[in-house]
């Protein structure tokens, strides 16, 4: 049973600096140009990066080649090395590579621009609505936990979320604190389950 969602972390649409597409419109154009023109790396079949790429394909009406790796590190390294041109990466773990110039950020997948990358548009701003993607963290307790305990834990979480230290740490990681409370958390998690179940079914995604 959820106690609360801590924060939402957007993905970033990332390409190797030598990839011809300088923006999302050019990426979409390249993907529509010919079959299998654009490939993207992920940490494996059914991973967060794979699902992000699949949702982007649906929203942008393109088909790309999915290249699954055994882990996010190897996938990211090959994008940085130029073996695969495209990656949908968590902002927290890829920001340093954008800042160093080893990767180019085309868009963020949040509903509004990320404070860490204010010059980078959202996917909706870039012409691809319907692909808002977040990785997120939440606190849970075992099912059947007494209501009084749930309320106490939720209160403690809300108090912690109001601290300057927690707010600062979430911001440093490029995240956005989520409204607290078990009800809001349950509604959000259900919406995520519905969204990704649809993507998995529509794109025929399976795990290794």
PDB file of C-alpha atoms in Angstrom:
ATOM      1  CA  UNK A   1       0.000   0.000   0.000  1.00  0.00           C
ATOM      2  CA  UNK A   2       1.496   3.364  -0.957  1.00  0.00           C
ATOM      3  CA  UNK A   3       2.331   5.940   1.697  1.00  0.00           C
ATOM      4  CA  UNK A   4       3.282   8.622  -0.803  1.00  0.00           C
ATOM      5  CA  UNK A   5       5.197   9.411  -3.973  1.00  0.00           C
ATOM      6  CA  UNK A   6       8.474  11.154  -3.148  1.00  0.00           C
ATOM      7  CA  UNK A   7       9.412  12.740  -6.470  1.00  0.00           C
ATOM      8  CA  UNK A   8       9.144  12.560 -10.239  1.00  0.00           C
ATOM      9  CA  UNK A   9      12.293  12.479 -12.379  1.00  0.00           C
ATOM     10  CA  UNK A  10      12.006  13.224 -16.096  1.00  0.00           C
ATOM     11  CA  UNK A  11      13.880  11.433 -18.818  1.00  0.00           C
ATOM     12  CA  UNK A  12      15.952  13.273 -21.398  1.00  0.00           C
ATOM     13  CA  UNK A  13      15.925  12.474 -25.108  1.00  0.00           C
ATOM     14  CA  UNK A  14      19.652  12.192 -25.772  1.00  0.00           C
ATOM     15  CA  UNK A  15      21.698  11.744 -28.925  1.00  0.00           C
ATOM     16  CA  UNK A  16      25.376  11.449 -29.732  1.00  0.00           C
ATOM     17  CA  UNK A  17      26.791  14.887 -30.660  1.00  0.00           C
ATOM     18  CA  UNK A  18      27.590  13.737 -34.207  1.00  0.00           C
ATOM     19  CA  UNK A  19      24.062  12.497 -34.868  1.00  0.00           C
ATOM     20  CA  UNK A  20      22.600  14.745 -37.594  1.00  0.00           C
ATOM     21  CA  UNK A  21      19.327  15.559 -35.807  1.00  0.00           C
ATOM     22  CA  UNK A  22      19.667  18.819 -33.874  1.00  0.00           C
ATOM     23  CA  UNK A  23      16.093  18.776 -32.512  1.00  0.00           C
ATOM     24  CA  UNK A  24      13.110  16.468 -32.051  1.00  0.00           C
ATOM     25  CA  UNK A  25      11.539  17.433 -35.388  1.00  0.00           C
ATOM     26  CA  UNK A  26      14.689  16.374 -37.218  1.00  0.00           C
ATOM     27  CA  UNK A  27      14.828  13.155 -35.171  1.00  0.00           C
ATOM     28  CA  UNK A  28      11.254  12.307 -36.153  1.00  0.00           C
ATOM     29  CA  UNK A  29      11.988  13.168 -39.788  1.00  0.00           C
ATOM     30  CA  UNK A  30      15.024  10.886 -39.750  1.00  0.00           C
ATOM     31  CA  UNK A  31      13.030   8.030 -38.219  1.00  0.00           C
ATOM     32  CA  UNK A  32      10.336   8.408 -40.880  1.00  0.00           C
ATOM     33  CA  UNK A  33      12.857   8.676 -43.701  1.00  0.00           C
ATOM     34  CA  UNK A  34      13.473   4.978 -44.149  1.00  0.00           C
ATOM     35  CA  UNK A  35      12.932   1.749 -42.273  1.00  0.00           C
ATOM     36  CA  UNK A  36      15.307   1.114 -39.342  1.00  0.00           C
ATOM     37  CA  UNK A  37      16.963   4.517 -39.826  1.00  0.00           C
ATOM     38  CA  UNK A  38      17.212   5.298 -36.096  1.00  0.00           C
ATOM     39  CA  UNK A  39      18.092   2.965 -33.239  1.00  0.00           C
ATOM     40  CA  UNK A  40      17.957   3.544 -29.494  1.00  0.00           C
ATOM     41  CA  UNK A  41      19.707   1.797 -26.633  1.00  0.00           C
ATOM     42  CA  UNK A  42      18.204   0.593 -23.362  1.00  0.00           C
ATOM     43  CA  UNK A  43      19.223  -1.408 -20.313  1.00  0.00           C
ATOM     44  CA  UNK A  44      17.175  -4.380 -21.528  1.00  0.00           C
ATOM     45  CA  UNK A  45      13.822  -5.549 -22.834  1.00  0.00           C
ATOM     46  CA  UNK A  46      11.010  -4.167 -20.702  1.00  0.00           C
ATOM     47  CA  UNK A  47      13.294  -1.656 -18.970  1.00  0.00           C
ATOM     48  CA  UNK A  48      12.369   1.947 -18.243  1.00  0.00           C
ATOM     49  CA  UNK A  49      14.407   3.140 -21.235  1.00  0.00           C
ATOM     50  CA  UNK A  50      12.745   0.592 -23.517  1.00  0.00           C
ATOM     51  CA  UNK A  51       9.276   1.675 -22.399  1.00  0.00           C
ATOM     52  CA  UNK A  52      10.183   5.346 -22.829  1.00  0.00           C
ATOM     53  CA  UNK A  53      11.340   4.693 -26.369  1.00  0.00           C
ATOM     54  CA  UNK A  54       8.197   2.711 -27.136  1.00  0.00           C
ATOM     55  CA  UNK A  55       5.921   5.497 -25.895  1.00  0.00           C
ATOM     56  CA  UNK A  56       7.901   8.014 -27.954  1.00  0.00           C
ATOM     57  CA  UNK A  57       7.437   5.826 -31.041  1.00  0.00           C
ATOM     58  CA  UNK A  58       3.692   5.734 -30.490  1.00  0.00           C
ATOM     59  CA  UNK A  59       3.379   9.472 -29.824  1.00  0.00           C
ATOM     60  CA  UNK A  60       5.630  10.479 -32.731  1.00  0.00           C
ATOM     61  CA  UNK A  61       4.196   7.829 -35.079  1.00  0.00           C
ATOM     62  CA  UNK A  62       7.600   6.379 -35.899  1.00  0.00           C
ATOM     63  CA  UNK A  63       9.260   2.968 -35.740  1.00  0.00           C
ATOM     64  CA  UNK A  64      12.809   2.697 -34.475  1.00  0.00           C
ATOM     65  CA  UNK A  65      15.208  -0.152 -33.745  1.00  0.00           C
ATOM     66  CA  UNK A  66      15.445  -1.092 -30.082  1.00  0.00           C
ATOM     67  CA  UNK A  67      18.934  -2.220 -29.010  1.00  0.00           C
ATOM     68  CA  UNK A  68      18.740  -3.869 -25.555  1.00  0.00           C
ATOM     69  CA  UNK A  69      21.830  -4.102 -23.366  1.00  0.00           C
ATOM     70  CA  UNK A  70      22.466  -5.938 -20.105  1.00  0.00           C
ATOM     71  CA  UNK A  71      22.380  -2.815 -17.973  1.00  0.00           C
ATOM     72  CA  UNK A  72      22.069   0.936 -18.276  1.00  0.00           C
ATOM     73  CA  UNK A  73      25.816   1.555 -17.976  1.00  0.00           C
ATOM     74  CA  UNK A  74      26.809  -0.403 -21.104  1.00  0.00           C
ATOM     75  CA  UNK A  75      23.894   1.119 -23.046  1.00  0.00           C
ATOM     76  CA  UNK A  76      24.841   4.654 -22.098  1.00  0.00           C
ATOM     77  CA  UNK A  77      28.525   4.025 -22.811  1.00  0.00           C
ATOM     78  CA  UNK A  78      27.741   2.867 -26.348  1.00  0.00           C
ATOM     79  CA  UNK A  79      25.616   5.962 -27.009  1.00  0.00           C
ATOM     80  CA  UNK A  80      28.456   8.162 -25.750  1.00  0.00           C
ATOM     81  CA  UNK A  81      30.815   6.143 -27.945  1.00  0.00           C
ATOM     82  CA  UNK A  82      28.617   6.608 -31.006  1.00  0.00           C
ATOM     83  CA  UNK A  83      27.677   2.945 -31.540  1.00  0.00           C
ATOM     84  CA  UNK A  84      23.964   3.729 -31.009  1.00  0.00           C
ATOM     85  CA  UNK A  85      22.671   7.263 -31.616  1.00  0.00           C
ATOM     86  CA  UNK A  86      19.713   7.612 -29.236  1.00  0.00           C
ATOM     87  CA  UNK A  87      18.995   7.082 -25.533  1.00  0.00           C
ATOM     88  CA  UNK A  88      16.136   7.960 -23.189  1.00  0.00           C
ATOM     89  CA  UNK A  89      17.994   8.572 -19.933  1.00  0.00           C
ATOM     90  CA  UNK A  90      17.138   9.665 -16.439  1.00  0.00           C
ATOM     91  CA  UNK A  91      18.079  13.312 -15.965  1.00  0.00           C
ATOM     92  CA  UNK A  92      19.973  12.654 -12.733  1.00  0.00           C
ATOM     93  CA  UNK A  93      22.305  10.057 -14.246  1.00  0.00           C
ATOM     94  CA  UNK A  94      22.890  11.722 -17.629  1.00  0.00           C
ATOM     95  CA  UNK A  95      23.110  15.440 -16.792  1.00  0.00           C
ATOM     96  CA  UNK A  96      26.902  15.345 -16.412  1.00  0.00           C
ATOM     97  CA  UNK A  97      27.267  13.962 -19.936  1.00  0.00           C
ATOM     98  CA  UNK A  98      25.074  16.719 -21.373  1.00  0.00           C
ATOM     99  CA  UNK A  99      27.042  19.376 -19.509  1.00  0.00           C
ATOM    100  CA  UNK A 100      30.359  17.916 -20.707  1.00  0.00           C
ATOM    101  CA  UNK A 101      29.180  17.842 -24.333  1.00  0.00           C
ATOM    102  CA  UNK A 102      29.392  14.070 -24.677  1.00  0.00           C
ATOM    103  CA  UNK A 103      25.636  13.909 -25.284  1.00  0.00           C
ATOM    104  CA  UNK A 104      23.166  16.364 -26.804  1.00  0.00           C
ATOM    105  CA  UNK A 105      19.789  16.837 -25.116  1.00  0.00           C
ATOM    106  CA  UNK A 106      16.910  17.255 -27.571  1.00  0.00           C
ATOM    107  CA  UNK A 107      14.016  17.345 -25.094  1.00  0.00           C
ATOM    108  CA  UNK A 108      12.889  16.492 -21.589  1.00  0.00           C
ATOM    109  CA  UNK A 109       9.917  14.201 -21.054  1.00  0.00           C
ATOM    110  CA  UNK A 110       8.292  16.155 -18.213  1.00  0.00           C
ATOM    111  CA  UNK A 111       5.248  18.411 -18.448  1.00  0.00           C
ATOM    112  CA  UNK A 112       7.405  21.482 -17.922  1.00  0.00           C
ATOM    113  CA  UNK A 113      11.051  22.302 -18.563  1.00  0.00           C
ATOM    114  CA  UNK A 114      13.627  20.973 -16.121  1.00  0.00           C
ATOM    115  CA  UNK A 115      15.329  23.565 -13.940  1.00  0.00           C
ATOM    116  CA  UNK A 116      18.666  21.833 -14.570  1.00  0.00           C
ATOM    117  CA  UNK A 117      18.246  22.171 -18.366  1.00  0.00           C
ATOM    118  CA  UNK A 118      16.111  25.304 -18.814  1.00  0.00           C
ATOM    119  CA  UNK A 119      17.079  25.751 -22.467  1.00  0.00           C
ATOM    120  CA  UNK A 120      15.897  22.256 -23.450  1.00  0.00           C
ATOM    121  CA  UNK A 121      12.228  22.062 -24.539  1.00  0.00           C
ATOM    122  CA  UNK A 122       9.699  19.512 -23.365  1.00  0.00           C
ATOM    123  CA  UNK A 123       8.610  16.875 -25.861  1.00  0.00           C
ATOM    124  CA  UNK A 124       5.230  18.584 -26.118  1.00  0.00           C
ATOM    125  CA  UNK A 125       6.905  21.901 -26.906  1.00  0.00           C
ATOM    126  CA  UNK A 126       9.023  20.102 -29.492  1.00  0.00           C
ATOM    127  CA  UNK A 127       5.931  18.818 -31.285  1.00  0.00           C
ATOM    128  CA  UNK A 128       5.429  15.384 -29.719  1.00  0.00           C
ATOM    129  CA  UNK A 129       2.609  15.585 -27.151  1.00  0.00           C
ATOM    130  CA  UNK A 130       1.378  12.520 -25.310  1.00  0.00           C
ATOM    131  CA  UNK A 131       4.777  11.214 -24.242  1.00  0.00           C
ATOM    132  CA  UNK A 132       5.174  12.575 -20.729  1.00  0.00           C
ATOM    133  CA  UNK A 133       7.491  10.155 -18.961  1.00  0.00           C
ATOM    134  CA  UNK A 134       8.776  10.115 -15.401  1.00  0.00           C
ATOM    135  CA  UNK A 135      10.812   7.743 -13.353  1.00  0.00           C
ATOM    136  CA  UNK A 136       9.603   8.031  -9.776  1.00  0.00           C
ATOM    137  CA  UNK A 137      10.138   6.899  -6.214  1.00  0.00           C
ATOM    138  CA  UNK A 138       7.507   6.104  -3.619  1.00  0.00           C
ATOM    139  CA  UNK A 139       7.213   4.744  -0.084  1.00  0.00           C
ATOM    140  CA  UNK A 140       5.120   1.627   0.516  1.00  0.00           C
ATOM    141  CA  UNK A 141       3.951  -0.388   3.478  1.00  0.00           C
ATOM    142  CA  UNK A 142       2.667  -3.993   3.470  1.00  0.00           C
ATOM    143  CA  UNK A 143      -0.954  -4.485   2.467  1.00  0.00           C
ATOM    144  CA  UNK A 144      -3.204  -4.721   5.488  1.00  0.00           C
ATOM    145  CA  UNK A 145      -1.247  -2.192   7.545  1.00  0.00           C
ATOM    146  CA  UNK A 146      -3.675  -0.545  10.026  1.00  0.00           C
ATOM    147  CA  UNK A 147      -5.053   2.810   8.892  1.00  0.00           C
ATOM    148  CA  UNK A 148      -3.676   4.589  11.943  1.00  0.00           C
ATOM    149  CA  UNK A 149      -0.162   3.409  11.079  1.00  0.00           C
ATOM    150  CA  UNK A 150      -0.552   4.474   7.456  1.00  0.00           C
ATOM    151  CA  UNK A 151      -1.687   7.935   8.546  1.00  0.00           C
ATOM    152  CA  UNK A 152       1.226   8.266  10.963  1.00  0.00           C
ATOM    153  CA  UNK A 153       3.752   7.252   8.313  1.00  0.00           C
ATOM    154  CA  UNK A 154       2.166   9.609   5.773  1.00  0.00           C
ATOM    155  CA  UNK A 155       2.381  12.464   8.270  1.00  0.00           C
ATOM    156  CA  UNK A 156       6.037  11.752   8.938  1.00  0.00           C
ATOM    157  CA  UNK A 157       6.743  11.618   5.215  1.00  0.00           C
ATOM    158  CA  UNK A 158       4.989  14.930   4.613  1.00  0.00           C
ATOM    159  CA  UNK A 159       7.032  16.542   7.380  1.00  0.00           C
ATOM    160  CA  UNK A 160      10.247  15.195   5.878  1.00  0.00           C
ATOM    161  CA  UNK A 161       9.263  16.408   2.412  1.00  0.00           C
ATOM    162  CA  UNK A 162       8.897  19.940   3.753  1.00  0.00           C
ATOM    163  CA  UNK A 163      12.506  20.052   4.948  1.00  0.00           C
ATOM    164  CA  UNK A 164      14.972  22.216   3.038  1.00  0.00           C
ATOM    165  CA  UNK A 165      17.473  19.350   2.875  1.00  0.00           C
ATOM    166  CA  UNK A 166      15.076  16.971   1.132  1.00  0.00           C
ATOM    167  CA  UNK A 167      13.833  19.653  -1.270  1.00  0.00           C
ATOM    168  CA  UNK A 168      17.402  20.593  -2.133  1.00  0.00           C
ATOM    169  CA  UNK A 169      18.448  16.987  -2.766  1.00  0.00           C
ATOM    170  CA  UNK A 170      15.483  16.307  -5.062  1.00  0.00           C
ATOM    171  CA  UNK A 171      16.243  19.504  -6.994  1.00  0.00           C
ATOM    172  CA  UNK A 172      19.928  18.524  -7.323  1.00  0.00           C
ATOM    173  CA  UNK A 173      18.844  15.277  -8.968  1.00  0.00           C
ATOM    174  CA  UNK A 174      16.611  17.154 -11.415  1.00  0.00           C
ATOM    175  CA  UNK A 175      13.414  15.940  -9.791  1.00  0.00           C
ATOM    176  CA  UNK A 176      10.152  17.499  -8.752  1.00  0.00           C
ATOM    177  CA  UNK A 177       8.629  16.750  -5.345  1.00  0.00           C
ATOM    178  CA  UNK A 178       5.186  15.168  -5.622  1.00  0.00           C
ATOM    179  CA  UNK A 179       2.151  16.077  -3.551  1.00  0.00           C
ATOM    180  CA  UNK A 180       2.112  13.832  -0.493  1.00  0.00           C
ATOM    181  CA  UNK A 181      -0.533  11.479   0.798  1.00  0.00           C
ATOM    182  CA  UNK A 182      -1.677   7.871   0.263  1.00  0.00           C
ATOM    183  CA  UNK A 183      -4.694   8.836  -1.875  1.00  0.00           C
ATOM    184  CA  UNK A 184      -2.675  10.951  -4.313  1.00  0.00           C
ATOM    185  CA  UNK A 185      -0.021   8.225  -4.475  1.00  0.00           C
ATOM    186  CA  UNK A 186      -2.569   5.513  -5.226  1.00  0.00           C
ATOM    187  CA  UNK A 187      -4.147   7.586  -8.007  1.00  0.00           C
ATOM    188  CA  UNK A 188      -0.760   8.356  -9.562  1.00  0.00           C
ATOM    189  CA  UNK A 189       0.465   4.760  -9.409  1.00  0.00           C
ATOM    190  CA  UNK A 190      -2.785   3.492 -10.930  1.00  0.00           C
ATOM    191  CA  UNK A 191      -2.444   5.983 -13.789  1.00  0.00           C
ATOM    192  CA  UNK A 192       1.121   4.776 -14.387  1.00  0.00           C
ATOM    193  CA  UNK A 193       0.028   1.140 -14.407  1.00  0.00           C
ATOM    194  CA  UNK A 194      -2.707   1.934 -16.931  1.00  0.00           C
ATOM    195  CA  UNK A 195      -0.346   3.903 -19.172  1.00  0.00           C
ATOM    196  CA  UNK A 196       2.443   1.339 -19.269  1.00  0.00           C
ATOM    197  CA  UNK A 197       0.086  -1.616 -19.603  1.00  0.00           C
ATOM    198  CA  UNK A 198      -1.247   0.038 -22.765  1.00  0.00           C
ATOM    199  CA  UNK A 199       2.246   0.700 -24.126  1.00  0.00           C
ATOM    200  CA  UNK A 200       3.364  -2.876 -23.391  1.00  0.00           C
ATOM    201  CA  UNK A 201       0.296  -4.298 -25.119  1.00  0.00           C
ATOM    202  CA  UNK A 202       0.372  -1.953 -28.117  1.00  0.00           C
ATOM    203  CA  UNK A 203       4.109  -2.398 -28.759  1.00  0.00           C
ATOM    204  CA  UNK A 204       4.150  -6.158 -27.946  1.00  0.00           C
ATOM    205  CA  UNK A 205       6.878  -5.724 -25.333  1.00  0.00           C
ATOM    206  CA  UNK A 206       8.245  -8.722 -23.443  1.00  0.00           C
ATOM    207  CA  UNK A 207      11.034  -9.128 -20.914  1.00  0.00           C
ATOM    208  CA  UNK A 208      14.174 -11.216 -21.352  1.00  0.00           C
TER     209      UNK A 208
END
